[in-house]
PDB file of C-alpha atoms in Angstrom:
ATOM      1  CA  ASP A   1      23.501 -25.172 -13.705  1.00  0.00           C
ATOM      2  CA  ARG A   2      23.374 -23.557 -17.073  1.00  0.00           C
ATOM      3  CA  PHE A   3      22.174 -20.110 -15.683  1.00  0.00           C
ATOM      4  CA  ARG A   4      23.437 -20.256 -12.356  1.00  0.00           C
ATOM      5  CA  GLU A   5      26.296 -17.276 -12.544  1.00  0.00           C
ATOM      6  CA  LEU A   6      23.444 -15.054 -14.033  1.00  0.00           C
ATOM      7  CA  ASN A   7      20.894 -15.934 -11.563  1.00  0.00           C
ATOM      8  CA  GLN A   8      23.810 -15.061  -8.997  1.00  0.00           C
ATOM      9  CA  ARG A   9      24.254 -11.755 -10.612  1.00  0.00           C
ATOM     10  CA  ILE A  10      20.583 -11.206 -10.677  1.00  0.00           C
ATOM     11  CA  THR A  11      20.253 -12.017  -7.092  1.00  0.00           C
ATOM     12  CA  GLU A  12      23.021 -10.050  -5.623  1.00  0.00           C
ATOM     13  CA  HIS A  13      21.812  -7.207  -7.697  1.00  0.00           C
ATOM     14  CA  LEU A  14      18.269  -7.202  -6.057  1.00  0.00           C
ATOM     15  CA  LEU A  15      19.385  -7.552  -2.839  1.00  0.00           C
ATOM     16  CA  ALA A  16      21.895  -4.372  -3.012  1.00  0.00           C
ATOM     17  CA  LEU A  17      19.098  -2.309  -4.727  1.00  0.00           C
ATOM     18  CA  SER A  18      16.719  -3.144  -1.832  1.00  0.00           C
ATOM     19  CA  LEU A  19      19.589  -2.799   1.208  1.00  0.00           C
ATOM     20  CA  ASN A  20      20.843   0.698  -0.275  1.00  0.00           C
ATOM     21  CA  GLU A  21      17.045   1.866   0.375  1.00  0.00           C
ATOM     22  CA  GLN A  22      15.952   3.333   3.396  1.00  0.00           C
ATOM     23  CA  ASN A  23      12.616   1.882   3.221  1.00  0.00           C
ATOM     24  CA  LEU A  24      14.088  -1.491   2.070  1.00  0.00           C
ATOM     25  CA  HIS A  25      12.405  -1.272  -1.358  1.00  0.00           C
ATOM     26  CA  ALA A  26      14.291  -1.349  -4.474  1.00  0.00           C
ATOM     27  CA  PRO A  27      13.567   1.273  -7.329  1.00  0.00           C
ATOM     28  CA  LEU A  28      11.822  -0.880 -10.074  1.00  0.00           C
ATOM     29  CA  LEU A  29      11.767   1.597 -13.015  1.00  0.00           C
ATOM     30  CA  PRO A  30      13.794   4.408 -14.254  1.00  0.00           C
ATOM     31  CA  ASN A  31      11.966   7.690 -13.652  1.00  0.00           C
ATOM     32  CA  VAL A  32       9.229   6.051 -11.615  1.00  0.00           C
ATOM     33  CA  ARG A  33       8.745   7.314  -7.895  1.00  0.00           C
ATOM     34  CA  MET A  34       6.217   4.534  -6.686  1.00  0.00           C
ATOM     35  CA  ARG A  35       7.824   1.952  -4.598  1.00  0.00           C
ATOM     36  CA  TRP A  36       5.144  -1.159  -4.351  1.00  0.00           C
ATOM     37  CA  SER A  37       5.099  -3.428  -1.591  1.00  0.00           C
ATOM     38  CA  ALA A  38       3.757  -6.335  -3.116  1.00  0.00           C
ATOM     39  CA  ASP A  39       6.538  -6.181  -5.791  1.00  0.00           C
ATOM     40  CA  GLN A  40       9.374  -6.119  -3.038  1.00  0.00           C
ATOM     41  CA  ALA A  41       7.987  -9.310  -1.745  1.00  0.00           C
ATOM     42  CA  ALA A  42       8.280 -10.907  -4.935  1.00  0.00           C
ATOM     43  CA  ILE A  43      11.939  -9.636  -5.076  1.00  0.00           C
ATOM     44  CA  ILE A  44      12.602 -11.396  -1.962  1.00  0.00           C
ATOM     45  CA  TYR A  45      10.962 -14.462  -2.862  1.00  0.00           C
ATOM     46  CA  SER A  46      13.342 -14.546  -5.952  1.00  0.00           C
ATOM     47  CA  ILE A  47      16.521 -14.389  -3.290  1.00  0.00           C
ATOM     48  CA  TRP A  48      14.819 -16.973  -1.183  1.00  0.00           C
ATOM     49  CA  LEU A  49      14.365 -19.067  -4.172  1.00  0.00           C
ATOM     50  CA  TYR A  50      17.863 -18.561  -5.003  1.00  0.00           C
ATOM     51  CA  ASP A  51      18.929 -19.794  -1.656  1.00  0.00           C
ATOM     52  CA  GLN A  52      16.813 -22.868  -1.957  1.00  0.00           C
ATOM     53  CA  ASN A  53      18.321 -23.577  -4.638  1.00  0.00           C
ATOM     54  CA  ASN A  54      22.068 -22.831  -4.031  1.00  0.00           C
ATOM     55  CA  GLY A  55      22.562 -23.645  -0.007  1.00  0.00           C
ATOM     56  CA  THR A  56      22.952 -19.725   0.552  1.00  0.00           C
ATOM     57  CA  GLN A  57      21.430 -17.267   2.988  1.00  0.00           C
ATOM     58  CA  LEU A  58      21.199 -14.052   0.970  1.00  0.00           C
ATOM     59  CA  ALA A  59      17.628 -13.326   1.900  1.00  0.00           C
ATOM     60  CA  ALA A  60      17.983 -13.520   5.755  1.00  0.00           C
ATOM     61  CA  LYS A  61      19.727 -10.247   5.189  1.00  0.00           C
ATOM     62  CA  LEU A  62      16.588  -8.613   4.096  1.00  0.00           C
ATOM     63  CA  ILE A  63      13.650 -10.574   5.318  1.00  0.00           C
ATOM     64  CA  ILE A  64      13.527  -9.553   8.817  1.00  0.00           C
ATOM     65  CA  PRO A  65      14.748  -5.732   8.371  1.00  0.00           C
ATOM     66  CA  TRP A  66      11.866  -5.639   5.472  1.00  0.00           C
ATOM     67  CA  LEU A  67       9.004  -6.985   7.754  1.00  0.00           C
ATOM     68  CA  ASN A  68      10.095  -4.596  10.628  1.00  0.00           C
ATOM     69  CA  TYR A  69       9.876  -1.813   8.309  1.00  0.00           C
ATOM     70  CA  MET A  70       6.287  -2.908   7.150  1.00  0.00           C
ATOM     71  CA  HIS A  71       4.995  -3.227  10.594  1.00  0.00           C
ATOM     72  CA  ALA A  72       6.682   0.134  11.747  1.00  0.00           C
ATOM     73  CA  TYR A  73       5.651   2.244   8.799  1.00  0.00           C
ATOM     74  CA  ARG A  74       3.583   0.633   6.249  1.00  0.00           C
ATOM     75  CA  THR A  75       0.743  -1.033   8.285  1.00  0.00           C
ATOM     76  CA  GLU A  76      -3.131   0.333   8.363  1.00  0.00           C
ATOM     77  CA  ALA A  77      -3.897   1.143  11.869  1.00  0.00           C
ATOM     78  CA  SER A  78      -7.119   0.066  11.963  1.00  0.00           C
ATOM     79  CA  THR A  79      -6.928  -3.504  10.194  1.00  0.00           C
ATOM     80  CA  GLY A  80      -3.354  -4.445  10.470  1.00  0.00           C
ATOM     81  CA  LEU A  81      -3.010  -4.820   7.263  1.00  0.00           C
ATOM     82  CA  PHE A  82       0.133  -4.049   4.959  1.00  0.00           C
ATOM     83  CA  GLN A  83      -0.202  -0.908   2.741  1.00  0.00           C
ATOM     84  CA  THR A  84       0.546  -0.777  -1.130  1.00  0.00           C
ATOM     85  CA  GLU A  85       2.700   1.875  -1.880  1.00  0.00           C
ATOM     86  CA  VAL A  86       5.688   3.287   0.186  1.00  0.00           C
ATOM     87  CA  LEU A  87       6.374   6.424  -0.819  1.00  0.00           C
ATOM     88  CA  GLY A  88       2.555   8.039  -0.900  1.00  0.00           C
ATOM     89  CA  VAL A  89       2.594   9.016  -4.403  1.00  0.00           C
ATOM     90  CA  LYS A  90      -0.822   7.950  -5.091  1.00  0.00           C
ATOM     91  CA  THR A  91      -4.052   8.752  -3.407  1.00  0.00           C
ATOM     92  CA  TYR A  92      -4.534   5.051  -2.271  1.00  0.00           C
ATOM     93  CA  SER A  93      -0.846   4.554  -1.456  1.00  0.00           C
ATOM     94  CA  ASP A  94      -1.702   4.153   2.241  1.00  0.00           C
ATOM     95  CA  GLN A  95      -4.668   1.972   1.776  1.00  0.00           C
ATOM     96  CA  PRO A  96      -4.529  -1.895   1.764  1.00  0.00           C
ATOM     97  CA  ARG A  97      -5.304  -3.124  -1.696  1.00  0.00           C
ATOM     98  CA  GLY A  98      -6.844  -6.192  -2.655  1.00  0.00           C
ATOM     99  CA  CYS A  99      -5.029  -7.041  -5.681  1.00  0.00           C
ATOM    100  CA  SER A 100      -1.849  -6.009  -3.921  1.00  0.00           C
ATOM    101  CA  LEU A 101      -2.783  -8.249  -0.507  1.00  0.00           C
ATOM    102  CA  ALA A 102      -3.291 -11.216  -2.844  1.00  0.00           C
ATOM    103  CA  TYR A 103      -0.010 -10.771  -4.607  1.00  0.00           C
ATOM    104  CA  MET A 104       2.064 -10.100  -1.461  1.00  0.00           C
ATOM    105  CA  ILE A 105       0.711 -12.874   0.990  1.00  0.00           C
ATOM    106  CA  TYR A 106       1.425 -15.458  -1.903  1.00  0.00           C
ATOM    107  CA  TYR A 107       5.384 -14.493  -1.727  1.00  0.00           C
ATOM    108  CA  LEU A 108       5.258 -14.196   2.266  1.00  0.00           C
ATOM    109  CA  SER A 109       3.840 -17.811   2.308  1.00  0.00           C
ATOM    110  CA  HIS A 110       7.229 -18.895   1.022  1.00  0.00           C
ATOM    111  CA  PHE A 111       9.843 -16.779   2.858  1.00  0.00           C
ATOM    112  CA  ALA A 112       7.760 -15.436   5.973  1.00  0.00           C
ATOM    113  CA  PRO A 113       4.669 -17.978   6.588  1.00  0.00           C
ATOM    114  CA  ARG A 114       3.727 -16.853   9.931  1.00  0.00           C
ATOM    115  CA  GLU A 115       3.249 -13.567   8.368  1.00  0.00           C
ATOM    116  CA  ALA A 116       1.623 -14.721   5.483  1.00  0.00           C
ATOM    117  CA  GLU A 117      -1.134 -16.663   7.909  1.00  0.00           C
ATOM    118  CA  ALA A 118      -1.438 -13.134  10.023  1.00  0.00           C
ATOM    119  CA  GLN A 119      -1.982 -11.018   7.063  1.00  0.00           C
ATOM    120  CA  TRP A 120      -4.367 -13.696   4.960  1.00  0.00           C
ATOM    121  CA  ARG A 121      -6.491 -13.996   8.242  1.00  0.00           C
ATOM    122  CA  LYS A 122      -6.852 -10.194   8.471  1.00  0.00           C
ATOM    123  CA  PHE A 123      -7.383 -10.045   4.565  1.00  0.00           C
ATOM    124  CA  LYS A 124     -10.553 -12.162   4.951  1.00  0.00           C
ATOM    125  CA  GLU A 125     -11.555 -10.611   8.016  1.00  0.00           C
ATOM    126  CA  HIS A 126     -11.580  -7.103   6.430  1.00  0.00           C
ATOM    127  CA  MET A 127     -12.132  -7.937   2.557  1.00  0.00           C
ATOM    128  CA  PHE A 128     -13.870 -11.041   1.827  1.00  0.00           C
ATOM    129  CA  GLN A 129     -17.234 -10.783   0.997  1.00  0.00           C
ATOM    130  CA  ARG A 130     -20.369 -11.912  -0.452  1.00  0.00           C
ATOM    131  CA  ARG A 131     -22.457  -9.799  -3.218  1.00  0.00           C
ATOM    132  CA  ALA A 132     -25.311 -11.169  -5.290  1.00  0.00           C
ATOM    133  CA  GLY A 133     -24.193 -14.709  -3.971  1.00  0.00           C
ATOM    134  CA  ILE A 134     -20.745 -14.531  -5.387  1.00  0.00           C
ATOM    135  CA  TRP A 135     -17.522 -14.593  -3.239  1.00  0.00           C
ATOM    136  CA  GLY A 136     -14.708 -12.312  -3.665  1.00  0.00           C
ATOM    137  CA  PHE A 137     -12.117  -9.811  -2.364  1.00  0.00           C
ATOM    138  CA  ARG A 138     -12.455  -6.121  -1.832  1.00  0.00           C
ATOM    139  CA  GLU A 139     -10.093  -4.174  -3.811  1.00  0.00           C
ATOM    140  CA  TYR A 140     -10.431  -1.218  -0.740  1.00  0.00           C
ATOM    141  CA  LEU A 141     -11.843  -1.493   2.373  1.00  0.00           C
ATOM    142  CA  PRO A 142     -15.456  -0.557   2.844  1.00  0.00           C
ATOM    143  CA  GLY A 143     -16.026   3.397   2.603  1.00  0.00           C
ATOM    144  CA  ASN A 144     -12.908   4.146   0.365  1.00  0.00           C
ATOM    145  CA  THR A 145     -14.166   6.011  -2.551  1.00  0.00           C
ATOM    146  CA  ASN A 146     -11.239   5.185  -4.899  1.00  0.00           C
ATOM    147  CA  LYS A 147     -11.677   3.733  -8.394  1.00  0.00           C
ATOM    148  CA  TRP A 148     -10.620   0.908 -10.487  1.00  0.00           C
ATOM    149  CA  THR A 149      -7.197   0.956 -11.799  1.00  0.00           C
ATOM    150  CA  PRO A 150      -5.279  -1.083 -14.519  1.00  0.00           C
ATOM    151  CA  ASP A 151      -4.134  -3.478 -11.741  1.00  0.00           C
ATOM    152  CA  SER A 152      -7.418  -3.939 -10.026  1.00  0.00           C
ATOM    153  CA  GLY A 153      -9.274  -4.623 -13.084  1.00  0.00           C
ATOM    154  CA  PRO A 154     -13.138  -4.081 -13.116  1.00  0.00           C
ATOM    155  CA  ILE A 155     -14.628  -3.409  -9.279  1.00  0.00           C
ATOM    156  CA  LEU A 156     -17.993  -4.827  -9.319  1.00  0.00           C
ATOM    157  CA  LEU A 157     -20.228  -3.768  -5.836  1.00  0.00           C
ATOM    158  CA  GLY A 158     -16.939  -3.338  -4.238  1.00  0.00           C
ATOM    159  CA  THR A 159     -15.412  -6.937  -5.309  1.00  0.00           C
ATOM    160  CA  GLY A 160     -12.080  -6.680  -7.486  1.00  0.00           C
ATOM    161  CA  VAL A 161     -11.556  -9.093 -10.066  1.00  0.00           C
ATOM    162  CA  ALA A 162      -7.816  -9.079  -9.786  1.00  0.00           C
ATOM    163  CA  ALA A 163      -7.964  -9.256  -6.085  1.00  0.00           C
ATOM    164  CA  SER A 164     -10.340 -12.175  -6.445  1.00  0.00           C
ATOM    165  CA  GLY A 165      -8.543 -13.892  -9.261  1.00  0.00           C
ATOM    166  CA  LEU A 166      -5.230 -13.329  -7.608  1.00  0.00           C
ATOM    167  CA  ALA A 167      -6.354 -14.613  -4.208  1.00  0.00           C
ATOM    168  CA  LEU A 168      -7.343 -18.271  -5.943  1.00  0.00           C
ATOM    169  CA  LYS A 169      -3.330 -19.084  -5.977  1.00  0.00           C
ATOM    170  CA  THR A 170      -2.968 -17.643  -2.436  1.00  0.00           C
ATOM    171  CA  ALA A 171      -5.809 -19.496  -1.140  1.00  0.00           C
ATOM    172  CA  ALA A 172      -4.193 -22.401  -2.580  1.00  0.00           C
ATOM    173  CA  ALA A 173      -0.738 -21.584  -1.083  1.00  0.00           C
ATOM    174  CA  MET A 174      -2.450 -21.024   2.349  1.00  0.00           C
ATOM    175  CA  ARG A 175      -4.128 -24.344   2.136  1.00  0.00           C
ATOM    176  CA  ASP A 176      -7.305 -23.003   2.442  1.00  0.00           C
ATOM    177  CA  SER A 177      -9.429 -24.955   0.441  1.00  0.00           C
ATOM    178  CA  GLU A 178     -12.894 -23.453   1.875  1.00  0.00           C
ATOM    179  CA  THR A 179     -11.825 -19.872   0.362  1.00  0.00           C
ATOM    180  CA  PHE A 180     -10.567 -21.353  -2.513  1.00  0.00           C
ATOM    181  CA  THR A 181     -13.742 -23.108  -3.655  1.00  0.00           C
ATOM    182  CA  ARG A 182     -15.762 -20.084  -2.948  1.00  0.00           C
ATOM    183  CA  LEU A 183     -13.748 -18.337  -5.421  1.00  0.00           C
ATOM    184  CA  TYR A 184     -13.078 -21.050  -7.867  1.00  0.00           C
ATOM    185  CA  ARG A 185     -16.863 -21.906  -8.444  1.00  0.00           C
ATOM    186  CA  PRO A 186     -18.194 -18.502  -9.483  1.00  0.00           C
ATOM    187  CA  ALA A 187     -14.911 -17.951 -11.477  1.00  0.00           C
ATOM    188  CA  THR A 188     -15.227 -21.177 -13.660  1.00  0.00           C
ATOM    189  CA  ALA A 189     -18.842 -20.041 -14.330  1.00  0.00           C
ATOM    190  CA  VAL A 190     -18.079 -16.866 -15.672  1.00  0.00           C
ATOM    191  CA  ILE A 191     -15.216 -18.351 -17.844  1.00  0.00           C
ATOM    192  CA  LYS A 192     -17.753 -20.824 -19.374  1.00  0.00           C
ATOM    193  CA  LEU A 193     -20.191 -18.090 -20.098  1.00  0.00           C
ATOM    194  CA  MET A 194     -17.499 -15.758 -21.643  1.00  0.00           C
ATOM    195  CA  ARG A 195     -16.227 -18.953 -23.936  1.00  0.00           C
ATOM    196  CA  SER A 196     -19.903 -19.613 -25.126  1.00  0.00           C
ATOM    197  CA  MET A 197     -20.229 -15.897 -25.909  1.00  0.00           C
ATOM    198  CA  SER A 198     -17.464 -15.958 -28.308  1.00  0.00           C
ATOM    199  CA  ARG A 199     -19.543 -17.842 -30.748  1.00  0.00           C
ATOM    200  CA  ILE A 200     -22.143 -15.182 -30.691  1.00  0.00           C
ATOM    201  CA  PRO A 201     -21.848 -12.291 -33.536  1.00  0.00           C
ATOM    202  CA  LEU A 202     -21.163  -8.853 -32.044  1.00  0.00           C
ATOM    203  CA  LEU A 203     -21.070 -10.512 -28.705  1.00  0.00           C
ATOM    204  CA  ASN A 204     -17.742 -12.017 -29.350  1.00  0.00           C
ATOM    205  CA  ARG A 205     -15.769  -9.188 -28.753  1.00  0.00           C
ATOM    206  CA  LEU A 206     -17.237  -8.964 -25.169  1.00  0.00           C
ATOM    207  CA  ALA A 207     -16.118 -12.335 -24.582  1.00  0.00           C
ATOM    208  CA  ARG A 208     -12.686 -12.003 -25.595  1.00  0.00           C
ATOM    209  CA  LEU A 209     -12.135  -9.827 -22.230  1.00  0.00           C
ATOM    210  CA  GLY A 210     -12.871 -13.040 -20.317  1.00  0.00           C
ATOM    211  CA  THR A 211     -11.213 -15.618 -22.270  1.00  0.00           C
ATOM    212  CA  ASP A 212      -7.637 -14.185 -23.054  1.00  0.00           C
ATOM    213  CA  VAL A 213      -4.939 -15.602 -21.139  1.00  0.00           C
ATOM    214  CA  LEU A 214      -4.658 -13.193 -18.559  1.00  0.00           C
ATOM    215  CA  ALA A 215      -8.300 -13.192 -17.974  1.00  0.00           C
ATOM    216  CA  THR A 216      -8.176 -16.850 -17.466  1.00  0.00           C
TER     217      THR A 216
END
C-alpha cells in the first residue's frame, strides 16, 4: 500500500480528464491536438487495474461509453477496425494502423475481452500477411500510400516492424499460439543475425538497430 494514495490520485485524474472530453479521449500532452485511441485504451486499462487491486468500480464509468464512441465515430467502415486518431489531425488518422491496433487490442483483452476478440479477428483478417515467406502484420490497409513513422518503424513489403513486434504480446494475451509462433520464429532469427553482425567491423553500427532494448 506504499503508493496507494498516489495511485488513487493519478487514477481519479485520468478518469476526470477522459470524462471531461466529449470524445472520451484524455488530452495527453500540452499543445498537442492529437488524441490516440490506443493510448486511451492504455489509460482505461490503468484505471481498470486500479479497480482490480482496490475493489473499486471506477473504470465502469468509462469503458462502455468509450466503446460506444469508438463504434459510432471511430470505426473504419470496410473492415470494422478501430481507427487510429480521434481528431483527424494526421492524414492517417482515419486509418486503422497496425502498431495502434496491436497495442490497443492488448489492453482491450483485459477490460473488454469480447471486444478484443472481435478486433483481433478482424485485425488478422485484413492485416496479417505472409511476404517472402515471413508472416507479419501490415502497418496500413492494402492500397494505403502512407509512409512509415517513428511509431511504425520500418515498413517492409507492407509489413510493419512495430505492428508485428507489438502483436507478439497481443497474440500471447489472446492465447493465439498459432499467430504467436508465426511471428516469433522470424523475429528470433533476425535478432540472432543482428547479434552475429555486431562482431563484424563496419556492420556493428547497423547491428545496434536490431539489438537495442526497444528492438529486442
